[in-house]
mmCIF file of N, CA and C in Angstrom:
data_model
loop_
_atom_site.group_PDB
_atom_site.id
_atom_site.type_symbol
_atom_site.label_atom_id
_atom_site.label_comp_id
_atom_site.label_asym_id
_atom_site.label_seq_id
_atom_site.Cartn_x
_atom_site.Cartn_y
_atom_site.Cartn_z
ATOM 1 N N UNK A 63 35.798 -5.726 60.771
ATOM 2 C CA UNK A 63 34.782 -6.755 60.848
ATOM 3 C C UNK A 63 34.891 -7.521 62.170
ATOM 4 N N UNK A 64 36.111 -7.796 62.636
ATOM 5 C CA UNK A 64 36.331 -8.311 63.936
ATOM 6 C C UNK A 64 35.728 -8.004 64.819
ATOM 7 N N UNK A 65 35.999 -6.330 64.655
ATOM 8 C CA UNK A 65 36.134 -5.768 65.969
ATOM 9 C C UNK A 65 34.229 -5.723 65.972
ATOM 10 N N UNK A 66 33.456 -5.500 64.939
ATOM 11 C CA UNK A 66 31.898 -5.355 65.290
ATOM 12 C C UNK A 66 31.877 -6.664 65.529
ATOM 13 N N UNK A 67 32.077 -7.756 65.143
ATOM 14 C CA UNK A 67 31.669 -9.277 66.247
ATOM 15 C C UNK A 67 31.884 -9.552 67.660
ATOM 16 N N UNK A 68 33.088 -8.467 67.585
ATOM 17 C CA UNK A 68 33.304 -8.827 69.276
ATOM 18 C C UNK A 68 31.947 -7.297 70.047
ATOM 19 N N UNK A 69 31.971 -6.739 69.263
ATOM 20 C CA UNK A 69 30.736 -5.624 69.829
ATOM 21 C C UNK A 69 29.774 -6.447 69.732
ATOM 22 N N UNK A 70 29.354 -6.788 68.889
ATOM 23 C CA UNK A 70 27.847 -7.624 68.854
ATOM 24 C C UNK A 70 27.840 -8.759 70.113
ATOM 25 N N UNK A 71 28.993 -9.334 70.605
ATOM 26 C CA UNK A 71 28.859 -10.401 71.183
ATOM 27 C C UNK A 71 28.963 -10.235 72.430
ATOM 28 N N UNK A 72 29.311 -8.971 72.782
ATOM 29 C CA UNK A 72 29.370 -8.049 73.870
ATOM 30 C C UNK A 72 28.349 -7.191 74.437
ATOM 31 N N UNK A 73 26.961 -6.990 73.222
ATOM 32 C CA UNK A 73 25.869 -6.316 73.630
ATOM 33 C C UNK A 73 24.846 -7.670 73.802
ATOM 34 N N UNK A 74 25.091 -9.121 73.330
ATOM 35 C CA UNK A 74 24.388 -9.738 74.090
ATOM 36 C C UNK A 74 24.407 -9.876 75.262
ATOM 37 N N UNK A 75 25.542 -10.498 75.588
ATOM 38 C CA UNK A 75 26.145 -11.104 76.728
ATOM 39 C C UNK A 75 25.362 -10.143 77.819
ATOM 40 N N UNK A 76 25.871 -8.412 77.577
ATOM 41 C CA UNK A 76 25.005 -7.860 78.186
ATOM 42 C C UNK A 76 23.537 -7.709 78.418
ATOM 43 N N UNK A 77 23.498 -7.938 77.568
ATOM 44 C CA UNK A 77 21.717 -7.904 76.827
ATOM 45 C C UNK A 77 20.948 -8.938 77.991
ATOM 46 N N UNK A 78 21.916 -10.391 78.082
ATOM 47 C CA UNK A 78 21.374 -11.583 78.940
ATOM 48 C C UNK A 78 21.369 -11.157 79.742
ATOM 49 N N UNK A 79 21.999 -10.569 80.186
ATOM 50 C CA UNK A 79 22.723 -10.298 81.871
ATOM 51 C C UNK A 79 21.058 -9.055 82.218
ATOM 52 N N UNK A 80 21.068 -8.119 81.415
ATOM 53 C CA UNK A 80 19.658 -7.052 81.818
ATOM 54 C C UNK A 80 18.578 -8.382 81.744
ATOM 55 N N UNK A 81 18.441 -8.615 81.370
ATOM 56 C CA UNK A 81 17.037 -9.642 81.047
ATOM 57 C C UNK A 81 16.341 -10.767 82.028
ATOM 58 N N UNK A 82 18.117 -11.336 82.736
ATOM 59 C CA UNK A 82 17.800 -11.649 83.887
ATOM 60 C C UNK A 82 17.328 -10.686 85.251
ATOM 61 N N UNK A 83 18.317 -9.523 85.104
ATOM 62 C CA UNK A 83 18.264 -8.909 86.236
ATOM 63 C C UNK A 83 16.964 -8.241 86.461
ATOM 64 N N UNK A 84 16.476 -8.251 85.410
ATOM 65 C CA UNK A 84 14.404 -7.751 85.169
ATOM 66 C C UNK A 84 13.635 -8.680 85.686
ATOM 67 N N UNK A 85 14.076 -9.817 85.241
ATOM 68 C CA UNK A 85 13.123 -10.649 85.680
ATOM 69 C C UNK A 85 13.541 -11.068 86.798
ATOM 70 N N UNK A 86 14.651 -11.126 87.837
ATOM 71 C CA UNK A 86 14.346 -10.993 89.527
ATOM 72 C C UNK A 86 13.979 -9.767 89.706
ATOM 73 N N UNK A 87 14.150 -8.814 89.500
ATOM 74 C CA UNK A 87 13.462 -7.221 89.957
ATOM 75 C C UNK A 87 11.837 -8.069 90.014
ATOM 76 N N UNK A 88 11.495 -8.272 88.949
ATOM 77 C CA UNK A 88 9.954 -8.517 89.188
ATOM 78 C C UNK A 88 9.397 -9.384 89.873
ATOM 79 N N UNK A 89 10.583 -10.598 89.782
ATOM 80 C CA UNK A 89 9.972 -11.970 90.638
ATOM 81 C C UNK A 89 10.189 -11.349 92.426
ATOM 82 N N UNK A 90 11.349 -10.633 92.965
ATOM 83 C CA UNK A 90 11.000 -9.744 93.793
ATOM 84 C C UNK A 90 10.463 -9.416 94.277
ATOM 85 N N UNK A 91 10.339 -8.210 93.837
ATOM 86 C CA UNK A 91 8.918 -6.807 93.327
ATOM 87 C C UNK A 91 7.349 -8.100 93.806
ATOM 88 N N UNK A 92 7.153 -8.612 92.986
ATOM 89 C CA UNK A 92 5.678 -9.896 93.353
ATOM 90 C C UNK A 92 6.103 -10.776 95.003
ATOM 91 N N UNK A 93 7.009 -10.418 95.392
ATOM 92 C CA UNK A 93 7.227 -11.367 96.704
ATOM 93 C C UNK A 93 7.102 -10.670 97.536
ATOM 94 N N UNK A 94 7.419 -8.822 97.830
ATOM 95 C CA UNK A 94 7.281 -8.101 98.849
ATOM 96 C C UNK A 94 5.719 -7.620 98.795
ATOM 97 N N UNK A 95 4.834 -7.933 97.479
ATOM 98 C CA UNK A 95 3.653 -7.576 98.167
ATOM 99 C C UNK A 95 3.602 -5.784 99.182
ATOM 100 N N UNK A 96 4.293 -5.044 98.098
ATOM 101 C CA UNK A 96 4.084 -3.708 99.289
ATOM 102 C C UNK A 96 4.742 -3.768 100.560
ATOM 103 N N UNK A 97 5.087 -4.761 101.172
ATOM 104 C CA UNK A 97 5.887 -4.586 102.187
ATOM 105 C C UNK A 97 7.136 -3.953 102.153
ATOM 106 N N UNK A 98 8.109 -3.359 103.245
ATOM 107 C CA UNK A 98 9.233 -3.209 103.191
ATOM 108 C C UNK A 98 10.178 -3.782 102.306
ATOM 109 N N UNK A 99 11.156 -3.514 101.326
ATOM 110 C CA UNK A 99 11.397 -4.461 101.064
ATOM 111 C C UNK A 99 13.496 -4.534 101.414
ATOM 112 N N UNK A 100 13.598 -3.361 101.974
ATOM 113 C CA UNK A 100 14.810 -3.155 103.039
ATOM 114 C C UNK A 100 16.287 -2.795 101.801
ATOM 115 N N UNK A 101 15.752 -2.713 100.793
ATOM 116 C CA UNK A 101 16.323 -1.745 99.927
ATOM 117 C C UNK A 101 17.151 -2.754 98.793
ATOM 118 N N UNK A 102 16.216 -3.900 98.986
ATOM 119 C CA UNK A 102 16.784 -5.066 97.789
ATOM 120 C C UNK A 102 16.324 -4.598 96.213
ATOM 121 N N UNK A 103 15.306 -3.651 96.351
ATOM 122 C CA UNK A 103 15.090 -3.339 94.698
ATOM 123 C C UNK A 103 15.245 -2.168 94.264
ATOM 124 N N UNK A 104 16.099 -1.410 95.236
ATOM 125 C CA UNK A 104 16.746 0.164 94.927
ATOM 126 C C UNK A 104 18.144 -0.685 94.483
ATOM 127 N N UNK A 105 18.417 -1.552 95.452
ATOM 128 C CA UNK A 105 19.509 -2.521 94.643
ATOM 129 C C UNK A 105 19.577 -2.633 93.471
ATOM 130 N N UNK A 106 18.704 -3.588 93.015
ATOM 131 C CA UNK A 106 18.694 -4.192 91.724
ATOM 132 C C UNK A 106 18.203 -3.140 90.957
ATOM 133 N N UNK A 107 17.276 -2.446 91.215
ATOM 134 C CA UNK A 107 16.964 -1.009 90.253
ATOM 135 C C UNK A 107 19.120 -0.450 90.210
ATOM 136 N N UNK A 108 19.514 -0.548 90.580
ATOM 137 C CA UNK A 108 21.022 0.340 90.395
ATOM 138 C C UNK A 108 21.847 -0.583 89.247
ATOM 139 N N UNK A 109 21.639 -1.944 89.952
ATOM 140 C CA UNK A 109 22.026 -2.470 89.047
ATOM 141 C C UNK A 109 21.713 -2.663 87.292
ATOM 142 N N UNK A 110 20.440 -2.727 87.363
ATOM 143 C CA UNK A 110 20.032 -2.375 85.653
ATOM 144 C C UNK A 110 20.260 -1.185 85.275
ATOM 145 N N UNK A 111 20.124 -0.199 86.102
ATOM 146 C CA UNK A 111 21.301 0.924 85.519
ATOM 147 C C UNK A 111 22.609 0.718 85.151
ATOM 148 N N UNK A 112 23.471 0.717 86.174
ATOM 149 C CA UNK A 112 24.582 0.160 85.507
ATOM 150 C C UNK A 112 24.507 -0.143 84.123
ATOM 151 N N UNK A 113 24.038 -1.914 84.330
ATOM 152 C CA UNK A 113 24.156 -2.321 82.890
ATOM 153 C C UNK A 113 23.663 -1.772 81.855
ATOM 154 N N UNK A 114 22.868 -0.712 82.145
ATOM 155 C CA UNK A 114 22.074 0.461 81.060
ATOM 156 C C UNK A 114 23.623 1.178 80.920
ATOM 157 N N UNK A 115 24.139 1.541 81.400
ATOM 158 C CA UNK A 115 25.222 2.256 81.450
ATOM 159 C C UNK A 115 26.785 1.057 80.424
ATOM 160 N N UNK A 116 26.745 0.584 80.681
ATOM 161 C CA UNK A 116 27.627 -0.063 80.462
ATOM 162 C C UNK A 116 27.201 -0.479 78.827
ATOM 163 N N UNK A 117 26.310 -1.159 78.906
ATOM 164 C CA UNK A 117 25.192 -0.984 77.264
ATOM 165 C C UNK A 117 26.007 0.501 76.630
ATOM 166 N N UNK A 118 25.234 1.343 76.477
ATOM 167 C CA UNK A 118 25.532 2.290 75.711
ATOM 168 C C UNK A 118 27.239 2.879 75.993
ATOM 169 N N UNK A 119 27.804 2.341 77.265
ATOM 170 C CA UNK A 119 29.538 2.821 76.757
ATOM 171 C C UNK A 119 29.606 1.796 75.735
ATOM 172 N N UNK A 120 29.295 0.509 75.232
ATOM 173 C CA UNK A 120 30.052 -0.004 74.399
ATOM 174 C C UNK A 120 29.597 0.279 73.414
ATOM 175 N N UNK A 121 27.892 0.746 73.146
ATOM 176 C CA UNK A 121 27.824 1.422 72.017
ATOM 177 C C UNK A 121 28.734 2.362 71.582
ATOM 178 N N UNK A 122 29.236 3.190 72.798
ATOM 179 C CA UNK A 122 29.848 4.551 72.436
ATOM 180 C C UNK A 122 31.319 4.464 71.743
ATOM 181 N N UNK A 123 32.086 3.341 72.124
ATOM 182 C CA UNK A 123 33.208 3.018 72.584
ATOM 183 C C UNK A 123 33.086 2.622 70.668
ATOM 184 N N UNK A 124 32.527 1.782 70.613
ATOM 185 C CA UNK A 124 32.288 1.296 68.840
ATOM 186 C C UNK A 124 32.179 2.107 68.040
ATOM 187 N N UNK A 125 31.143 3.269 67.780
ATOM 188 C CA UNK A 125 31.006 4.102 67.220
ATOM 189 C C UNK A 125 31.984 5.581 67.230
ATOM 190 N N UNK A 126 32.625 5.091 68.432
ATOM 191 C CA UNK A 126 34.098 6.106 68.068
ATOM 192 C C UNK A 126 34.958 5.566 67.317
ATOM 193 N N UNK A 127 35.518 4.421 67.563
ATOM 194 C CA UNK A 127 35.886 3.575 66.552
ATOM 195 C C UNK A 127 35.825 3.761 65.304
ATOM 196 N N UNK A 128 34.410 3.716 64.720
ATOM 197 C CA UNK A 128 34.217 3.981 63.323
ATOM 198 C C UNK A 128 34.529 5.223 63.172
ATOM 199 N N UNK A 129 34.562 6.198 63.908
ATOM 200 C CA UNK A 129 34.404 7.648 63.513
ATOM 201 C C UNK A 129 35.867 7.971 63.350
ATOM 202 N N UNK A 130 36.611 7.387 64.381
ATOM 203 C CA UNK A 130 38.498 7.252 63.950
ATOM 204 C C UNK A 130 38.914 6.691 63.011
ATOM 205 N N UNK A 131 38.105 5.874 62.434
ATOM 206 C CA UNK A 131 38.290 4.905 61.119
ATOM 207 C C UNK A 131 38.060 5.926 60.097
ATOM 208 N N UNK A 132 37.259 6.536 59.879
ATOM 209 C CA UNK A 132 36.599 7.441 58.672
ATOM 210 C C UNK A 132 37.053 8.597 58.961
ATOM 211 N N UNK A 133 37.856 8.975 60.428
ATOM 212 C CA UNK A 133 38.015 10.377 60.472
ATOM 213 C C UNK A 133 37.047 11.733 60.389
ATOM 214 N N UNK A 134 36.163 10.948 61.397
ATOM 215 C CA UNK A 134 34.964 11.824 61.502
ATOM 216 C C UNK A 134 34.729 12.259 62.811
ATOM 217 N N UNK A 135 34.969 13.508 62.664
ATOM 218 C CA UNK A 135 34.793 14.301 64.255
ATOM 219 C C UNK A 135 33.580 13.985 64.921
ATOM 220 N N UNK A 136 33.986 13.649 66.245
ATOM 221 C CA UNK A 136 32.867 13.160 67.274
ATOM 222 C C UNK A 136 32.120 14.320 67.886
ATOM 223 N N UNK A 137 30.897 14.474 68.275
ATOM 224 C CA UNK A 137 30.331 15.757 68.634
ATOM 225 C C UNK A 137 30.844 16.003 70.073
ATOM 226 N N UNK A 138 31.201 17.439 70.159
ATOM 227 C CA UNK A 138 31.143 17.892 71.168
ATOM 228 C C UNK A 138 30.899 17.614 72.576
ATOM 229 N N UNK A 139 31.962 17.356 73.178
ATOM 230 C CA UNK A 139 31.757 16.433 74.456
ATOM 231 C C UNK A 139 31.261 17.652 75.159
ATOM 232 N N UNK A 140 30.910 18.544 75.179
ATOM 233 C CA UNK A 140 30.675 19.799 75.971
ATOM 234 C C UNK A 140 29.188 20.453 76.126
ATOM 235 N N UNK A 141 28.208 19.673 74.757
ATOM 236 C CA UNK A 141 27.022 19.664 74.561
ATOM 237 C C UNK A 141 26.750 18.752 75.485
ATOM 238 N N UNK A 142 25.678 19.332 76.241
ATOM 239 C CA UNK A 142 24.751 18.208 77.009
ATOM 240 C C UNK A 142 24.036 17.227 76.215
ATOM 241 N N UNK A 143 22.993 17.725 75.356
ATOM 242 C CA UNK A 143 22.212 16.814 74.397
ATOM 243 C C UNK A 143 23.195 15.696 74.115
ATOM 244 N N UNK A 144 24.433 15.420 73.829
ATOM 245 C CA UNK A 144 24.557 14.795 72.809
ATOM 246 C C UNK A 144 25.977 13.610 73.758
ATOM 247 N N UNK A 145 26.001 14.042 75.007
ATOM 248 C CA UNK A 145 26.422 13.444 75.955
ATOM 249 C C UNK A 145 25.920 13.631 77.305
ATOM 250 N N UNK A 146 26.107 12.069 78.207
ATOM 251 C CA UNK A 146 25.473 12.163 79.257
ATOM 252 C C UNK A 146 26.882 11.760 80.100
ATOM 253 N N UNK A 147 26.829 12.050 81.365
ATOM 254 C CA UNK A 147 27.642 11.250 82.579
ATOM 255 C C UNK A 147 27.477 10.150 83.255
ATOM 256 N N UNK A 148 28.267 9.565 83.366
ATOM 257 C CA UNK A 148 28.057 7.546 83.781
ATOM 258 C C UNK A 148 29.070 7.463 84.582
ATOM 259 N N UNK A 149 28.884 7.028 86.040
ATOM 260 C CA UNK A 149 30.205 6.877 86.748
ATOM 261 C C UNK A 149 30.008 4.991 86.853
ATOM 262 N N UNK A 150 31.117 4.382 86.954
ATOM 263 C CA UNK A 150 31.248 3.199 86.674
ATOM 264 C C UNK A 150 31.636 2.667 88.068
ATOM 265 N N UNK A 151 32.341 3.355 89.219
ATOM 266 C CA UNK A 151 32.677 3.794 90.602
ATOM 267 C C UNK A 151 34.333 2.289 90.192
ATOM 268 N N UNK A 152 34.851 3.327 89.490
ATOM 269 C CA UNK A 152 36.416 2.561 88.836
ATOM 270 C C UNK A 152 37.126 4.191 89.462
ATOM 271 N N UNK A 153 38.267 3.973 88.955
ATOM 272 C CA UNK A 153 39.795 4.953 88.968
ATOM 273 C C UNK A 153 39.138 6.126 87.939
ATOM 274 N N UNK A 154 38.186 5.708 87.262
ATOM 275 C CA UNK A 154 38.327 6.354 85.811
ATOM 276 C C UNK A 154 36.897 7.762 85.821
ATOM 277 N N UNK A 155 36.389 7.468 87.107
ATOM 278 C CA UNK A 155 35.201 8.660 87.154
ATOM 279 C C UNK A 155 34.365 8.581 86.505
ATOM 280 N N UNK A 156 33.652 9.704 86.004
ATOM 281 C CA UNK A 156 32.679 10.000 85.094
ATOM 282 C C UNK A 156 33.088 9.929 83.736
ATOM 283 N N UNK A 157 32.735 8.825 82.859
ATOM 284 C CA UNK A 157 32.657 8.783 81.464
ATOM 285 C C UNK A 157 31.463 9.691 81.003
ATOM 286 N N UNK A 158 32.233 10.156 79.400
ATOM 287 C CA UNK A 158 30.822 10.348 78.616
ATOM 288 C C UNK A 158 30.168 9.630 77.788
ATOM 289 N N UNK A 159 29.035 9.417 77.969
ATOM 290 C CA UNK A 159 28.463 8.427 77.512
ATOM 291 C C UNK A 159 27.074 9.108 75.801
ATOM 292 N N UNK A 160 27.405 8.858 74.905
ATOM 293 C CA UNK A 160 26.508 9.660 74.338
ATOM 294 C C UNK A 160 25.063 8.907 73.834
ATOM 295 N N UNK A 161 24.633 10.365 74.110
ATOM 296 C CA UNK A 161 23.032 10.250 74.202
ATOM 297 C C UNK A 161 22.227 9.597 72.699
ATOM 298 N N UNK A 162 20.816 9.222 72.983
ATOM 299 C CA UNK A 162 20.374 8.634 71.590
ATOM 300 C C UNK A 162 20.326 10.080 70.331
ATOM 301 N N UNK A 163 20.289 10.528 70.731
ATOM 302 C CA UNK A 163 20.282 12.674 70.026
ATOM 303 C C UNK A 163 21.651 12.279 69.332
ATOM 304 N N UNK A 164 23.083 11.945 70.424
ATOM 305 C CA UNK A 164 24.515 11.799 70.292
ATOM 306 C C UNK A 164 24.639 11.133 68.896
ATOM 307 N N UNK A 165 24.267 9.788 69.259
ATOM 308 C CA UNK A 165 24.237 8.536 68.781
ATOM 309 C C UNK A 165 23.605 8.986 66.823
ATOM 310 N N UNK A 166 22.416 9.261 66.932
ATOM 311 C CA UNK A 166 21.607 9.616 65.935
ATOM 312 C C UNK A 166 23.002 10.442 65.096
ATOM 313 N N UNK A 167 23.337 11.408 65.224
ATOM 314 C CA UNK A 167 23.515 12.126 64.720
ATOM 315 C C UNK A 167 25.376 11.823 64.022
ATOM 316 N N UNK A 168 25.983 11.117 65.254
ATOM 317 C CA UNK A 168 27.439 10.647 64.741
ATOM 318 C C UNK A 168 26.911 9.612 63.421
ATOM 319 N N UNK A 169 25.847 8.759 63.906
ATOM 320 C CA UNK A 169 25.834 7.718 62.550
ATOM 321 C C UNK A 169 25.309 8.368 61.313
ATOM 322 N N UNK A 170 24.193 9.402 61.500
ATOM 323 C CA UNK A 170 24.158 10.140 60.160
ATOM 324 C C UNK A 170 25.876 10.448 59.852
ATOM 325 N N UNK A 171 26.407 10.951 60.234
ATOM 326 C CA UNK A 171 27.942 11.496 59.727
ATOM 327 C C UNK A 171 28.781 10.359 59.345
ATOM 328 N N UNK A 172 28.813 9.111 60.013
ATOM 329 C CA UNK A 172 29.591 8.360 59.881
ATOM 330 C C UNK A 172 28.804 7.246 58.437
ATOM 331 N N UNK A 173 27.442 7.609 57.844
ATOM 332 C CA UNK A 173 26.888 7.104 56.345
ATOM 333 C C UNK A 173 27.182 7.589 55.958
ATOM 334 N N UNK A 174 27.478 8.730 55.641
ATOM 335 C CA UNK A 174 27.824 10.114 54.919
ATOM 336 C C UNK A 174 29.205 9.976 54.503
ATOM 337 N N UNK A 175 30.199 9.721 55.764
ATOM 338 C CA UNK A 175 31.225 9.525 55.161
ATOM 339 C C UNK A 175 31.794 8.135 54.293
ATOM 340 N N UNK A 176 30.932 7.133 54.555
ATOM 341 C CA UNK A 176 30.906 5.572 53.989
ATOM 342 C C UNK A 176 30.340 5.761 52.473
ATOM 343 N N UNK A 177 29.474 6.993 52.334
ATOM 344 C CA UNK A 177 28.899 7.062 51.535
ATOM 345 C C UNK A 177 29.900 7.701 50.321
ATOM 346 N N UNK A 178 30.167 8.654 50.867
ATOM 347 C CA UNK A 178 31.061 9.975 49.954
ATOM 348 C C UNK A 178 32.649 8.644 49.547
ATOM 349 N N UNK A 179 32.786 7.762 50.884
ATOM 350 C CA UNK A 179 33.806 6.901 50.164
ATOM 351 C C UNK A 179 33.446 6.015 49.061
ATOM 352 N N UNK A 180 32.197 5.221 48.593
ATOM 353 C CA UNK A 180 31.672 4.473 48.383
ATOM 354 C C UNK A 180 31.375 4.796 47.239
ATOM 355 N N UNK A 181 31.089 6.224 46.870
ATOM 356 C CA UNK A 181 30.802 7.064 45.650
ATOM 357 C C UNK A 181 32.727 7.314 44.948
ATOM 358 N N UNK A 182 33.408 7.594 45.722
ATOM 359 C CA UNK A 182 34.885 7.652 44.776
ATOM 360 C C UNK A 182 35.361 6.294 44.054
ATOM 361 N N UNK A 183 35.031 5.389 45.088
ATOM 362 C CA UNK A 183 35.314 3.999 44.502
ATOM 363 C C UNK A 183 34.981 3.353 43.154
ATOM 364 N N UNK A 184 33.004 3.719 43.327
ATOM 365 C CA UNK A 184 32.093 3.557 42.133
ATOM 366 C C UNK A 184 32.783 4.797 40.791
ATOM 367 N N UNK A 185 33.003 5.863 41.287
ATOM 368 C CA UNK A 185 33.722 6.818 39.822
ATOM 369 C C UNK A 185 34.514 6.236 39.367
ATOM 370 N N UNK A 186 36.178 5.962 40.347
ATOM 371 C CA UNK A 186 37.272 5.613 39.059
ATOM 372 C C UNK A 186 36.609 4.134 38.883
ATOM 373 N N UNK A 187 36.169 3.072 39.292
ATOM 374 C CA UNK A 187 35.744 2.076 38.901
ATOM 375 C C UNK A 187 34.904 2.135 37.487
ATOM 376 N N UNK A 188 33.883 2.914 37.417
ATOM 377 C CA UNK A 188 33.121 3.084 36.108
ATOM 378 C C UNK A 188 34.162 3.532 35.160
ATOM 379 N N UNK A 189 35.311 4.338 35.485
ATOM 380 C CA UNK A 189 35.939 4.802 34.580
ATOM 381 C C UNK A 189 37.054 3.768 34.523
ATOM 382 N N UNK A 190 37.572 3.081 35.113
ATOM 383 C CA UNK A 190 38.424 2.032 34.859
ATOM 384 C C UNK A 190 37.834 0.683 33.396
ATOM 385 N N UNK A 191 36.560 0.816 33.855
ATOM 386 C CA UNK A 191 35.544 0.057 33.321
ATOM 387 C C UNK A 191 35.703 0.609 32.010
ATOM 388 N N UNK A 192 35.373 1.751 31.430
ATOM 389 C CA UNK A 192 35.183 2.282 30.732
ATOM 390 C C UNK A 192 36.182 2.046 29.542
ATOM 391 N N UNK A 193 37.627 2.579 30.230
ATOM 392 C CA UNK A 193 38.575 2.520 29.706
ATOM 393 C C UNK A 193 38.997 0.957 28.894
ATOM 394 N N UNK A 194 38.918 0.129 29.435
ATOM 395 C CA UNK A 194 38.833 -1.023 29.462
ATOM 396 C C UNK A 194 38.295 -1.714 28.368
ATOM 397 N N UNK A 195 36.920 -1.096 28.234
ATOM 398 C CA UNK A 195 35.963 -1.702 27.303
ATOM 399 C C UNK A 195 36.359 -0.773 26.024
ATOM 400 N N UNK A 196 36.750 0.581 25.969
ATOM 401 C CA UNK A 196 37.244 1.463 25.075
ATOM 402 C C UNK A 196 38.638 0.537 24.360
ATOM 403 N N UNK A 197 39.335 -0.305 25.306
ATOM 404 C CA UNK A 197 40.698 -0.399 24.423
ATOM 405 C C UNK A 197 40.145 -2.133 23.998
ATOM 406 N N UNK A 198 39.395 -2.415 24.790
ATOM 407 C CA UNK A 198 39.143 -3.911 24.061
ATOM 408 C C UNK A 198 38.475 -3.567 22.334
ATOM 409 N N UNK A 199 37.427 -2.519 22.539
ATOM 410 C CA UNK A 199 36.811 -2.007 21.176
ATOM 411 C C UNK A 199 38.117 -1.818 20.163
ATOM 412 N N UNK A 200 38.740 -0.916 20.618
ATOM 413 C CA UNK A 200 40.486 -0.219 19.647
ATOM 414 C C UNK A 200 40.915 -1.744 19.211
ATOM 415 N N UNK A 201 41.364 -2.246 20.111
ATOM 416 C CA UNK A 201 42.194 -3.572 19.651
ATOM 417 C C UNK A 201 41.328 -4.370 18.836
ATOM 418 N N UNK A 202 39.984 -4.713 19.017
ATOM 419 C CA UNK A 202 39.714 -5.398 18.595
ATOM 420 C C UNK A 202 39.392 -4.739 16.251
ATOM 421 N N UNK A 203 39.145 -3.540 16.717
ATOM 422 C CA UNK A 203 38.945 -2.933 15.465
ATOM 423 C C UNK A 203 40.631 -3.008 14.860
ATOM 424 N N UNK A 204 40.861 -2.366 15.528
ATOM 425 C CA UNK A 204 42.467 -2.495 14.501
ATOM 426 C C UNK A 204 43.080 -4.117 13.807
ATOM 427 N N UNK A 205 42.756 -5.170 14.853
ATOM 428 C CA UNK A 205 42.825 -6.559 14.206
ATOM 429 C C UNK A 205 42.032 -6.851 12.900
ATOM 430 N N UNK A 206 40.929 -6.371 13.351
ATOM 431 C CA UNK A 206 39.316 -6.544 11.876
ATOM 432 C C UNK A 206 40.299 -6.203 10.681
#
């Protein structure tokens, strides 16, 4: 539970950070009027990449998480569809970053497995239940 608050509070933060950087791209973008603009919005165009980039590593970074939690194999880093390349220009190179195809498809697996847990719980529970109400019936008949 922690750890998705600190994700959530981490895709704003980012979230602010794109939202501004759009709205100088545009306030910009409306000031050069077509002129030259000497490569200030190939700039900032890189930069909302980035943070496009950085966005979906922490998606990625979370949802592995869960998938180590549940023990659910991550797809194929070797498929294109289902991963892309993101260089961050760190020590660390090209991350993989996975795609919305990626994404889609780990969280189907990772309900599935919440699910299939969620269903063992509900069995011995009904049957705990069961049992329960079976010996309150016994006891209570054998007192009568």
């Amino acid at each position: 539970m922690f750890e998705y608050l600190i994700y959530v509070k981490e895709l704003k933060r980012l979230s602010k950070e794109r939202h501004k950087l759009s709205e100088k791209f545009a306030e910009l973008e409306k000031s050069y009027k077509g002129e030259d603009d000497h490569g200030h919005l190939s700039f900032l165009g890189h930069e909302q990449y980035e943070l496009d980039c950085w966005i979906e590593y922490y998606k990625t970074t979370y949802l592995k998480s869960k998938a180590d939690k549940l023990l659910v194999p991550m797809p194929d880093a070797k498929d294109a569809e289902m991963y892309r390349s993101c260089n961050f220009d760190d020590e660390q190179g090209d991350l993989n970053i996975l795609t919305t195809k990626g994404m889609h498809k780990l969280r189907v697996m990772l309900r599935e497995e919440s699910k299939a847990r969620r269903e063992v719980v509900a069995f011995w529970f009904t049957i705990i239940t069961g049992l329960i109400g079976a010996t309150i019936g016994l006891v209570s008949v054998l007192k009568a």
